[in-house]
mmCIF file of C-alpha atoms and ligand atoms in Angstrom:
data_model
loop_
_atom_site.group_PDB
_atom_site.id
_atom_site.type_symbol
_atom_site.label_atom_id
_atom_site.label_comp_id
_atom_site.label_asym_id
_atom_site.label_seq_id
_atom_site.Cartn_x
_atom_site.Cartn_y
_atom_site.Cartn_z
ATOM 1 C CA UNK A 1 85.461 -250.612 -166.661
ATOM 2 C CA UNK A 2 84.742 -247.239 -168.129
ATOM 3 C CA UNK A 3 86.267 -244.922 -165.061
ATOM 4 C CA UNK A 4 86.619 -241.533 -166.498
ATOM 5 C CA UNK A 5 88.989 -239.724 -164.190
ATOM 6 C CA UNK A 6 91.878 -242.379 -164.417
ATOM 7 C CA UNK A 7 94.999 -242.781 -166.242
ATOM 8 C CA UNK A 8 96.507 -246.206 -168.150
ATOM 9 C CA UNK A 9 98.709 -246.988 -164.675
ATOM 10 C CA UNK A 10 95.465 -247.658 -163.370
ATOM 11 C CA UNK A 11 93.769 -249.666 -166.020
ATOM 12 C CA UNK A 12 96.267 -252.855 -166.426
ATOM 13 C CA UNK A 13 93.256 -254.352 -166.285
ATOM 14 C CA UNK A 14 91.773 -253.309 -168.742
ATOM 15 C CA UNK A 15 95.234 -252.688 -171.058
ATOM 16 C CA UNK A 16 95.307 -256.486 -170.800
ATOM 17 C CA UNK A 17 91.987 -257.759 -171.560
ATOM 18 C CA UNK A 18 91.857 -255.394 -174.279
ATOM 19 C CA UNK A 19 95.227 -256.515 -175.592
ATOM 20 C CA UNK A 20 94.056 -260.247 -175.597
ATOM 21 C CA UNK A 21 91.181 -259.139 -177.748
ATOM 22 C CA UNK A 22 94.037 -257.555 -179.687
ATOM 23 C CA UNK A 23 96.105 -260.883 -179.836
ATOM 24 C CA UNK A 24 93.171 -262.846 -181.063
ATOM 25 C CA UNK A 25 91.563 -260.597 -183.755
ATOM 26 C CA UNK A 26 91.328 -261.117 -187.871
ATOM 27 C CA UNK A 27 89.974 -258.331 -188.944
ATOM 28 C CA UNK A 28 90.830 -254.969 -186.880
ATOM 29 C CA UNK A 29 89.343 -251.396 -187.130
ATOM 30 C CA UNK A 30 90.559 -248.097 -186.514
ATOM 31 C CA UNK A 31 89.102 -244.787 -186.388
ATOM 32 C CA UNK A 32 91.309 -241.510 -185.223
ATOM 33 C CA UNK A 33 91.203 -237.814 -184.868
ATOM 34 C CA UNK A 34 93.175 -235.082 -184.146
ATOM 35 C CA UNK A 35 94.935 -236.626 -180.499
ATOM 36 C CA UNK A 36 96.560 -239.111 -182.771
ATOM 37 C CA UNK A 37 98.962 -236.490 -184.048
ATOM 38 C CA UNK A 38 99.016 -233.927 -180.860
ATOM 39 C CA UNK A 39 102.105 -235.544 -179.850
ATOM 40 C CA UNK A 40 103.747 -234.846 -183.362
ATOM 41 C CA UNK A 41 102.815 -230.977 -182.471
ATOM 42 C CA UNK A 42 99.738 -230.727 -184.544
ATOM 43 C CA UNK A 43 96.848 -228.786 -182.729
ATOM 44 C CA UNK A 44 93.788 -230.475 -181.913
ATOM 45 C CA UNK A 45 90.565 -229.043 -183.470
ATOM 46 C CA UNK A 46 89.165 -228.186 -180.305
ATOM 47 C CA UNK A 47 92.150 -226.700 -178.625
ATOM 48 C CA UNK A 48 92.350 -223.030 -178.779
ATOM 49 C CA UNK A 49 94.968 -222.006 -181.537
ATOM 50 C CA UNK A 50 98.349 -220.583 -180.679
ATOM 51 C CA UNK A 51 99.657 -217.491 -181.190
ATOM 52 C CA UNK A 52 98.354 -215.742 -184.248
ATOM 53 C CA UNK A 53 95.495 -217.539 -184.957
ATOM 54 C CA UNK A 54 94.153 -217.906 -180.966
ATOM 55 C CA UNK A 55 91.312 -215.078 -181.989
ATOM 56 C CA UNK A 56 90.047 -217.414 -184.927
ATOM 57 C CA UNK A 57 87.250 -220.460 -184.006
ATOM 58 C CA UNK A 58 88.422 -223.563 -185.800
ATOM 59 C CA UNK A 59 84.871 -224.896 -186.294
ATOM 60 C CA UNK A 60 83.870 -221.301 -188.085
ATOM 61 C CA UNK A 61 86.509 -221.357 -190.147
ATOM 62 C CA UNK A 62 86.205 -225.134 -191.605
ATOM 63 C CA UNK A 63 83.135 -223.877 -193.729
ATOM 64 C CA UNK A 64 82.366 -223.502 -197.126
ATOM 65 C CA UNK A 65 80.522 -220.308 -195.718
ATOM 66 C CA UNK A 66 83.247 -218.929 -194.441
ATOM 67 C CA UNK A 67 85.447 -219.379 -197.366
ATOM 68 C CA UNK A 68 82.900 -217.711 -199.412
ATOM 69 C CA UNK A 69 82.466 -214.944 -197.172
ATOM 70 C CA UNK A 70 86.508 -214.630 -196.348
ATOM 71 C CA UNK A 71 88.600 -216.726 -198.497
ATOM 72 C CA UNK A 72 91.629 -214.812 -197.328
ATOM 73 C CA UNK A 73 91.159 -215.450 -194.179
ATOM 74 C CA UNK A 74 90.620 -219.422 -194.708
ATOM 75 C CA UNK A 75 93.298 -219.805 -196.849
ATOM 76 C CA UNK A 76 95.686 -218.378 -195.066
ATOM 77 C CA UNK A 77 94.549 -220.450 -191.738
ATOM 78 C CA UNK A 78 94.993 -223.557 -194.233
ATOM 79 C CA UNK A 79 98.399 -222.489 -195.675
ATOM 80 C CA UNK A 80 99.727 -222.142 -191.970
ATOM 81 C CA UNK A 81 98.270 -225.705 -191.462
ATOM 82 C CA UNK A 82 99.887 -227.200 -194.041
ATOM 83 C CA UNK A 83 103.521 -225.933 -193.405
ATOM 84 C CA UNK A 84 102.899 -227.374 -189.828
ATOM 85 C CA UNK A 85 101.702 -230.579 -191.575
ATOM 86 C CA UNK A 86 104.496 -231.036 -193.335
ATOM 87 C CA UNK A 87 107.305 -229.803 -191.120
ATOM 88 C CA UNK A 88 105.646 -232.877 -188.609
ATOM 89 C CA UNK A 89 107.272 -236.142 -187.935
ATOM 90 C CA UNK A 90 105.198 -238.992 -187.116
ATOM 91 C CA UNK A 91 105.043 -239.916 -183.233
ATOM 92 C CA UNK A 92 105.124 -243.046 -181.262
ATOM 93 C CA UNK A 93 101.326 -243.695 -181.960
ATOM 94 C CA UNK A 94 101.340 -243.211 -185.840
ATOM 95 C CA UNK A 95 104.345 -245.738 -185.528
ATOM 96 C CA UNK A 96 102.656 -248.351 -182.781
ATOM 97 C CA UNK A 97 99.313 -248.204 -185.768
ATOM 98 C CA UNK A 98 101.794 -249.234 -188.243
ATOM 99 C CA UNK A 99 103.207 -252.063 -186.664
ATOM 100 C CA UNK A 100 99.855 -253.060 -185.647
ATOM 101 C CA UNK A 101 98.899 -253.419 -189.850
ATOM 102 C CA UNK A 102 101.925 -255.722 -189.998
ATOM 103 C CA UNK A 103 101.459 -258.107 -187.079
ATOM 104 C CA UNK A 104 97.730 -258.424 -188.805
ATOM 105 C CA UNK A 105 99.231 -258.779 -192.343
ATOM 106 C CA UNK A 106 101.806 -261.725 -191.179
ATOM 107 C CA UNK A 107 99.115 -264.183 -190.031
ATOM 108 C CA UNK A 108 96.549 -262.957 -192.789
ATOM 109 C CA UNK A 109 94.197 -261.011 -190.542
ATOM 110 C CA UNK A 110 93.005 -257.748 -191.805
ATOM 111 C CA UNK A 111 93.272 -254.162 -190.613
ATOM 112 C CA UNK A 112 91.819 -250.538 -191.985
ATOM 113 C CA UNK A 113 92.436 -247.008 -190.524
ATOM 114 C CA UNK A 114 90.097 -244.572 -190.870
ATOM 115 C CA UNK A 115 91.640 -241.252 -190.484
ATOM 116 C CA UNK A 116 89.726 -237.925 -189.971
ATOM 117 C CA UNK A 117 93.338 -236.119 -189.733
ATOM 118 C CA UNK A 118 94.256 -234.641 -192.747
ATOM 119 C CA UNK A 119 98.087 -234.337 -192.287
ATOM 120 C CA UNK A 120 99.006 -237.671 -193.886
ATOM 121 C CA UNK A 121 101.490 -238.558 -190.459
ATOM 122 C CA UNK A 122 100.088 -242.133 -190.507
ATOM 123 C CA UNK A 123 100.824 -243.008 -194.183
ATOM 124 C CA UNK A 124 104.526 -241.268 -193.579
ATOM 125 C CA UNK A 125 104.817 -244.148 -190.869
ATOM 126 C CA UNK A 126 103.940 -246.559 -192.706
ATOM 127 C CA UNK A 127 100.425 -247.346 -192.211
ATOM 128 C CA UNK A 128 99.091 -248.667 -195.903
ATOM 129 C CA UNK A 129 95.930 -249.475 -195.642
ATOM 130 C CA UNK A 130 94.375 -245.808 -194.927
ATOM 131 C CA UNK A 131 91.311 -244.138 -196.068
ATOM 132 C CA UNK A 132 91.335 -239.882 -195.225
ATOM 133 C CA UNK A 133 87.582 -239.440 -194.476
ATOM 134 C CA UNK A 134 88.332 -235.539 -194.112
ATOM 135 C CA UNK A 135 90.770 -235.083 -197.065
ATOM 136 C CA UNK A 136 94.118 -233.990 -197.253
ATOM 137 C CA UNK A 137 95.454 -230.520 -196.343
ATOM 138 C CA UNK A 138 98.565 -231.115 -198.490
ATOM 139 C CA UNK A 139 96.220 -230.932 -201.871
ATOM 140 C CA UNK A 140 94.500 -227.886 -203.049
ATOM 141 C CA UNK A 141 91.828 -227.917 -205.401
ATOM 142 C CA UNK A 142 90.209 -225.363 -207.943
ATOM 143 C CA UNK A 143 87.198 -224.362 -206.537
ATOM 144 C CA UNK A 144 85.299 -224.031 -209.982
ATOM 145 C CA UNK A 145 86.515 -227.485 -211.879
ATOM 146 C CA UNK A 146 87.546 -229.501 -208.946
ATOM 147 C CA UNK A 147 91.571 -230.270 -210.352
ATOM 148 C CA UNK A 148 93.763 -231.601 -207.557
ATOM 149 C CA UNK A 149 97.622 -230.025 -207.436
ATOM 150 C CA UNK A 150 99.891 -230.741 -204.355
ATOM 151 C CA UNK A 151 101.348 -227.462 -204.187
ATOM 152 C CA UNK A 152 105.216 -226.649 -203.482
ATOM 153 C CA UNK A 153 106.180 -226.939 -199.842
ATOM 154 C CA UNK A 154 106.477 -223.138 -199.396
ATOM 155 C CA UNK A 155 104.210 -220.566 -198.501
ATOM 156 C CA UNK A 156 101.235 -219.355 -201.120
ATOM 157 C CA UNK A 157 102.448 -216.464 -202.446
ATOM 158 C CA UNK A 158 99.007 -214.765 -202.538
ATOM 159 C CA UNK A 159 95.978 -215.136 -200.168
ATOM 160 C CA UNK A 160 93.222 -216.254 -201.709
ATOM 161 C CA UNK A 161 95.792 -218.113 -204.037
ATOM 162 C CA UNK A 162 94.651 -218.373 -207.808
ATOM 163 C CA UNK A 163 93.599 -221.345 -209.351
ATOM 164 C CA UNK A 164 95.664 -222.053 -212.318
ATOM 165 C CA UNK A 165 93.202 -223.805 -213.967
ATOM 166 C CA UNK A 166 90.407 -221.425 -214.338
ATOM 167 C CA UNK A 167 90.867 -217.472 -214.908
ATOM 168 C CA UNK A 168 89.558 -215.793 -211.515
ATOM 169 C CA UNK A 169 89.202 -219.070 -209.954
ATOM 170 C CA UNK A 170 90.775 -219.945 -206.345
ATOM 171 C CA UNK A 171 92.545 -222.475 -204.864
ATOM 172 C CA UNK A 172 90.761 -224.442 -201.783
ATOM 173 C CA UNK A 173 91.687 -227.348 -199.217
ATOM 174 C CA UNK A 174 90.982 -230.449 -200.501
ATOM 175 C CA UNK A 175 89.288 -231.171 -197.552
ATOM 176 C CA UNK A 176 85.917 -231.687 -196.005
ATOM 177 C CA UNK A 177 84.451 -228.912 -194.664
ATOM 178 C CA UNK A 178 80.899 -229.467 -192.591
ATOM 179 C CA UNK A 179 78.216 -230.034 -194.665
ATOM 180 C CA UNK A 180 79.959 -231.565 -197.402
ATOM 181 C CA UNK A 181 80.040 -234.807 -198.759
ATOM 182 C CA UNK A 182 83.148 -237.067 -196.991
ATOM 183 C CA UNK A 183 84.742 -239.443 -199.767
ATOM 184 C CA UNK A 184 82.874 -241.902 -201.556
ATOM 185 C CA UNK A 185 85.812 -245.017 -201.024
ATOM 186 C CA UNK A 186 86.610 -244.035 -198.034
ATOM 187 C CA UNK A 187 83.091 -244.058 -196.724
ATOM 188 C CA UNK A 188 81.780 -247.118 -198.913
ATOM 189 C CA UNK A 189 84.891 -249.063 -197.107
ATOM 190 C CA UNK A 190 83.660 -248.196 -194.150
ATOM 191 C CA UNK A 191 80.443 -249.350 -194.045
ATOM 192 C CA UNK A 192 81.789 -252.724 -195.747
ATOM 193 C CA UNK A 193 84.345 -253.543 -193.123
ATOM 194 C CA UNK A 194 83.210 -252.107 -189.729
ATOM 195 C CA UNK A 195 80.228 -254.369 -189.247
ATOM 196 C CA UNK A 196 82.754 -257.350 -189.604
ATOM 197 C CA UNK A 197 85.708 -256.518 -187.551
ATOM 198 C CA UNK A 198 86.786 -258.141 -184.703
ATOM 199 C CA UNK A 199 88.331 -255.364 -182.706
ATOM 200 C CA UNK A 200 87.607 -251.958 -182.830
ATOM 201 C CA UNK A 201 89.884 -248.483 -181.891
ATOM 202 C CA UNK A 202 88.423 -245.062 -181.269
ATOM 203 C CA UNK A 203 92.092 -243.200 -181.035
ATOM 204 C CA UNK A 204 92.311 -239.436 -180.454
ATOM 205 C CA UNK A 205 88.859 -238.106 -181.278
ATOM 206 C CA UNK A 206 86.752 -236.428 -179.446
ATOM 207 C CA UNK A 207 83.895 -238.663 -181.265
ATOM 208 C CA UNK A 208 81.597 -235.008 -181.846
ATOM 209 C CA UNK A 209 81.692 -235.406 -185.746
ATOM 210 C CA UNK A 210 79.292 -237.713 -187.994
ATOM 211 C CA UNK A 211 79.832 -240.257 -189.436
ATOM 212 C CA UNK A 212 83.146 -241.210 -187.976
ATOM 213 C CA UNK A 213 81.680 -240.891 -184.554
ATOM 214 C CA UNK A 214 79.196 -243.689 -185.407
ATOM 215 C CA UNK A 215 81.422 -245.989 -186.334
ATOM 216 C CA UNK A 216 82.433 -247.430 -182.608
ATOM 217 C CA UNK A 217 78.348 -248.135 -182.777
ATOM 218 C CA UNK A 218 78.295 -250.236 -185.660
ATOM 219 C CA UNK A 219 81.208 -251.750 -184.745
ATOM 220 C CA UNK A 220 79.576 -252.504 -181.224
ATOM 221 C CA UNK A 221 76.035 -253.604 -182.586
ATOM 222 C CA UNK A 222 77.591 -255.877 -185.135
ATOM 223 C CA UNK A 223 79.639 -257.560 -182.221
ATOM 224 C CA UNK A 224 82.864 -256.001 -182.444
ATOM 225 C CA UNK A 225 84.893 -255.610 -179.062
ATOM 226 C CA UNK A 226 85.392 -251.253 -178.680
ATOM 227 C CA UNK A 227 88.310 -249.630 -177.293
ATOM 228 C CA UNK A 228 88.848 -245.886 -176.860
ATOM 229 C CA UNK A 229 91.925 -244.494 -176.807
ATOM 230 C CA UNK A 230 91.898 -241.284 -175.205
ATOM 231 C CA UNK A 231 93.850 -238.860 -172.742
ATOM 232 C CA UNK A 232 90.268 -237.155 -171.552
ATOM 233 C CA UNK A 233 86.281 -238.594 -171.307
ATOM 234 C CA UNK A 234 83.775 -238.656 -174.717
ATOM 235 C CA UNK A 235 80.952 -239.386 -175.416
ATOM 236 C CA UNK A 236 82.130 -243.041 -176.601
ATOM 237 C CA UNK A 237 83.481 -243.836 -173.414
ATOM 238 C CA UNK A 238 80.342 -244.863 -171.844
ATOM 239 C CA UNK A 239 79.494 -247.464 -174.958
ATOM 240 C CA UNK A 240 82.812 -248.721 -175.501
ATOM 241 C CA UNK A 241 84.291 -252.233 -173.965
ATOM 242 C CA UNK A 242 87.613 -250.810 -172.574
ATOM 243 C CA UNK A 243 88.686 -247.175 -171.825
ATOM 244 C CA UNK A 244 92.390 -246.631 -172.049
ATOM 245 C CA UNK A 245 92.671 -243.249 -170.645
ATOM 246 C CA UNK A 246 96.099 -241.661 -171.535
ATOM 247 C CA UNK A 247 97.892 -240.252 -174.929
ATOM 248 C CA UNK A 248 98.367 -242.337 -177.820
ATOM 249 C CA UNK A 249 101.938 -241.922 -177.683
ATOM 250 C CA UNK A 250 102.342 -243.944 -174.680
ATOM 251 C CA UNK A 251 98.879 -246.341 -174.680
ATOM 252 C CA UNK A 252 99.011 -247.599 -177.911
ATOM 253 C CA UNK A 253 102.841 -249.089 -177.951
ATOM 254 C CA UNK A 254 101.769 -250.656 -174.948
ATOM 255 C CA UNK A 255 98.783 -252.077 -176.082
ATOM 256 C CA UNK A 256 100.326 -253.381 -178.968
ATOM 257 C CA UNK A 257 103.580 -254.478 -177.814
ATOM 258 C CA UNK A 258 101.435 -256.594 -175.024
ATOM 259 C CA UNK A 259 99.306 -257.746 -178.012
ATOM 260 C CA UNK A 260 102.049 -259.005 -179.713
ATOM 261 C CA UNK A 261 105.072 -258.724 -177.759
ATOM 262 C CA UNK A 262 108.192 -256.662 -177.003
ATOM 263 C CA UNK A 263 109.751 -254.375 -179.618
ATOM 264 C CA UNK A 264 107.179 -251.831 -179.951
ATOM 265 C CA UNK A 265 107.337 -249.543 -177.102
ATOM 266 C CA UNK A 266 110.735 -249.524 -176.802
ATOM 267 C CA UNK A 267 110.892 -251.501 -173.629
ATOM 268 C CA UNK A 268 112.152 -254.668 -175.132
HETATM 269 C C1 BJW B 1 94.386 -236.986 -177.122
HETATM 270 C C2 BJW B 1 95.598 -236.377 -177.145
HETATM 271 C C3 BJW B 1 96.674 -237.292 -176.932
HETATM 272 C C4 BJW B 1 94.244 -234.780 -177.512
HETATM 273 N N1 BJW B 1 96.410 -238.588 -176.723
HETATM 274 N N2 BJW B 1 94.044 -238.204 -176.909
HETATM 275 C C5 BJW B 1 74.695 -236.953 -187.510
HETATM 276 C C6 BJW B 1 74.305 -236.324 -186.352
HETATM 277 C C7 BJW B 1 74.552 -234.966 -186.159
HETATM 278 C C8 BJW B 1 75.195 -234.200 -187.138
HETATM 279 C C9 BJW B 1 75.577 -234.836 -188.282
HETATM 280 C C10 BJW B 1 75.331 -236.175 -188.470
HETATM 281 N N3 BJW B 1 75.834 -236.526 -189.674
HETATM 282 C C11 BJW B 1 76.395 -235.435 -190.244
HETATM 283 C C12 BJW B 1 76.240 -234.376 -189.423
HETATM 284 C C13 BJW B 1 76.730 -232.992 -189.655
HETATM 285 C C14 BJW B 1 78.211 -232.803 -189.405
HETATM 286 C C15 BJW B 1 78.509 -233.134 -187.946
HETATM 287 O O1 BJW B 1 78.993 -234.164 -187.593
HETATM 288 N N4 BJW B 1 78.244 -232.171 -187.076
HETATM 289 C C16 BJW B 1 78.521 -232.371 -185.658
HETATM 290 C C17 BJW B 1 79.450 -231.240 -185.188
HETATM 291 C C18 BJW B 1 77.245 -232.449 -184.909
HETATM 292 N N5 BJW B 1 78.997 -233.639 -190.297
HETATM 293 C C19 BJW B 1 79.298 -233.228 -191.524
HETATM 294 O O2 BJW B 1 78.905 -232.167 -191.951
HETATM 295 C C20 BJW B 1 80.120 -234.161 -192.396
HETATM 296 N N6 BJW B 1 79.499 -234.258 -193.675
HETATM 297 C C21 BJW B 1 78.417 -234.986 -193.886
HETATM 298 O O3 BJW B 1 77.935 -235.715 -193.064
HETATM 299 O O4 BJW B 1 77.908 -234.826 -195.153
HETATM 300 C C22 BJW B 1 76.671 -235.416 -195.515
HETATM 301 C C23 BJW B 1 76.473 -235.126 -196.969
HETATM 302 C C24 BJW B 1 76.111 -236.162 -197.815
HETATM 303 C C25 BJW B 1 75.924 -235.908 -199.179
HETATM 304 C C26 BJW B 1 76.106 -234.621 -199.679
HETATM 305 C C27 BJW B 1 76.473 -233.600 -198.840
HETATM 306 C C28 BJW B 1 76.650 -233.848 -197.477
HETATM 307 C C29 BJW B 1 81.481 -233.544 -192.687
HETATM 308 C C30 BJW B 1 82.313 -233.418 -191.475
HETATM 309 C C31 BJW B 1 83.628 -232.716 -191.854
HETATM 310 C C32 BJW B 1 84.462 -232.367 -190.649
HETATM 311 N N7 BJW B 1 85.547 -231.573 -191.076
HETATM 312 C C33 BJW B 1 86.566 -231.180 -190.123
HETATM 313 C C34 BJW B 1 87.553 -230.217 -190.826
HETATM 314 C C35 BJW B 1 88.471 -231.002 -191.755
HETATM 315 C C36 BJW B 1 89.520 -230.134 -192.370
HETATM 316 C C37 BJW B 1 90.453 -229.539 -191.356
HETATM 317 O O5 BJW B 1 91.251 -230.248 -190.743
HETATM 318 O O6 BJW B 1 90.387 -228.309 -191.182
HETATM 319 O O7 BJW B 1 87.247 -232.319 -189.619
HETATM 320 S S1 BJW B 1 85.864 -230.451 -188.631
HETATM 321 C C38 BJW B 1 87.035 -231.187 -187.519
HETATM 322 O O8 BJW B 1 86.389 -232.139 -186.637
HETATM 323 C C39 BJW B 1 87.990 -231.980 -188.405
HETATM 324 C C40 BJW B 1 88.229 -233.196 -187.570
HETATM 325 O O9 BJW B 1 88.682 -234.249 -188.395
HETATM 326 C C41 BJW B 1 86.866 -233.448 -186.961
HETATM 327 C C42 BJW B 1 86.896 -234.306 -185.747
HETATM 328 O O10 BJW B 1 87.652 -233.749 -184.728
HETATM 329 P P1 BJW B 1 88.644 -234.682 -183.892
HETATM 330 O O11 BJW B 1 89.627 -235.279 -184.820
HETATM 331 O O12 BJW B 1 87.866 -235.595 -183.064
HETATM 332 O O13 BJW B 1 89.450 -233.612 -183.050
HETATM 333 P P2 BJW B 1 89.040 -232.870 -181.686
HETATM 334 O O14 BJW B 1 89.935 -231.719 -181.551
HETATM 335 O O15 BJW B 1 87.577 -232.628 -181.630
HETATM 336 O O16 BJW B 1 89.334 -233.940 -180.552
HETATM 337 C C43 BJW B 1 90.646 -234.345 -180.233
HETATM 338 C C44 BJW B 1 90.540 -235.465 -179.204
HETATM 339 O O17 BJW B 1 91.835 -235.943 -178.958
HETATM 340 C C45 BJW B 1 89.963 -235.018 -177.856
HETATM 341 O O18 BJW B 1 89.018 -235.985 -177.418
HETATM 342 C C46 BJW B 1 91.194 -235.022 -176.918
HETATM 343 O O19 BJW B 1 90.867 -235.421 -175.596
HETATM 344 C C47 BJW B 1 92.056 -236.068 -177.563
HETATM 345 N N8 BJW B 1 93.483 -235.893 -177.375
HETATM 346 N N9 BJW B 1 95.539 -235.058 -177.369
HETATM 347 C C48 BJW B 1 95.105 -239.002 -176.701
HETATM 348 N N10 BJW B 1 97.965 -236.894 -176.947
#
């Protein structure tokens, strides 16, 4: 069930038991991370940056440490984020998560996505029922009072940029950094509606980072059936129900499209 070297050609199997769990399910759950948007071009946290930022350790710099000690620095990794962000389109899985919401919706089931990505690709298409439990990099905050501002879609024109709400202030992510606190909605939503779904997803995360990562486990202990969507192993494999091993641009059309029929992954 759980075979860790194998791709989705060789888990029909398990593509179709899971997608009968699919068919069947009210209330459906789903967690992602940074593989859900790879195929839209976005870098995975643990991949090695490209290019100008390949010297620069992605878990280092998503500190409030290290924006004290090199705001520059942080801001400027951010900025270069956030361009990428927003020059994105949405790929096959954001789209396959979307249509997903709506088969649930038309017979009166219920879905949530949690999302630890903070580049806003599955709202764009079409997902509505999201929670961000890492933020959004397309907001900016002040640093010293906290105000929210979506800034332009162009470069900062200074690094650190200035907070224009507070004199000497500076601008920040409005994102969650370790150690901080993740959203109070998004987190008390969680804890309401994972215990009771029917079917749970683990999409694109490498399942490292708390407390999305213990989600799929109180999903499972409540009774939920677990499925990981994932192109390598994690440490959810081993605890979920069904490993699809591939990318989310190709597994999850399938799995929905066999869920609840042709149209979604463009086979008819
Ligand atoms: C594909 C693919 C394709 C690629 N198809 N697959 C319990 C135990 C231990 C520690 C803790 C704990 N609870 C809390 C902690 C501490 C800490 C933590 O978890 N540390 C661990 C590292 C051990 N957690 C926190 O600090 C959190 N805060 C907190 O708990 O606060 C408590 C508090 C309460 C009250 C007051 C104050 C505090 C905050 C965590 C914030 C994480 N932030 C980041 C940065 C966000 C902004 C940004 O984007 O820069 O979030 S870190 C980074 O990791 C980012 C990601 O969202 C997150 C998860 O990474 P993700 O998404 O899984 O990406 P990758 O790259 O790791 O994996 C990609 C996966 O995709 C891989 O598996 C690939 O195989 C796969 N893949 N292409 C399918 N095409």
């Amino acid at each position: 069930m759980n075979d860790e070297s194998s791709t989705i050609e060789d888990h029909v199997e398990g593509l179709e038991h899971a997608a009968r769990r699919l068919s069947r399910a009210a209330c459906v759950v789903v967690v992602t991370g940074a593989g859900a948007s790879a195929e839209s071009g976005i870098p995975t946290f643990r991949d090695t940056m490209q290019s100008l930022w390949k010297e620069f350790d992605p878990q280092k710099l998503a500190t409030p440490e290290a924006f004290d000690a090199n705001p520059e620095v942080v801001t400027r990794w951010y900025d270069h984020r956030r361009l990428g962000c927003l020059a994105a389109q949405p790929n096959p899985g954001h789209g396959a998560l979307a249509t997903l919401e709506q088969h649930l919706a038309d017979r009166g089931g219920e879905f949530a996505l949690f999302t630890q990505n903070v580049d806003r690709l599955h709202q764009r298409a079409g997902s509505r029922r999201v929670y961000e439990l890492h933020g959004s990099i397309l907001e900016w905050r002040c640093a010293s009072t906290g105000h929210v501002i979506t800034p332009p879609p162009t470069p900062f024109e200074a690094f650190p940029p200035p907070s224009p709400f507070q004199p000497g202030a500076l601008l920040r992510p409005n994102v969650v950094w370790f150690g901080e606190a993740l959203p109070e909605e998004a987190l008390r939503a969680a804890w309401e509606v994972t215990p009771r779904c029917d079917v749970f997803l683990t999409v694109g995360t490498s399942s490292q980072v708390y407390p999305a990562a213990g989600f799929v486990d109180i999903a499972s202990q409540a009774g939920a059936f677990t499925i990981e969507v994932n192109k390598d192993p994690t440490p959810a494999s081993r605890r979920v129900d069904v490993v699809l091993r591939g990318t989310v641009g190709r597994v999850l059309p399938l799995l929905v499209s066999r869920a609840f029929g042709p149209g979604v992954d463009g086979q008819g």
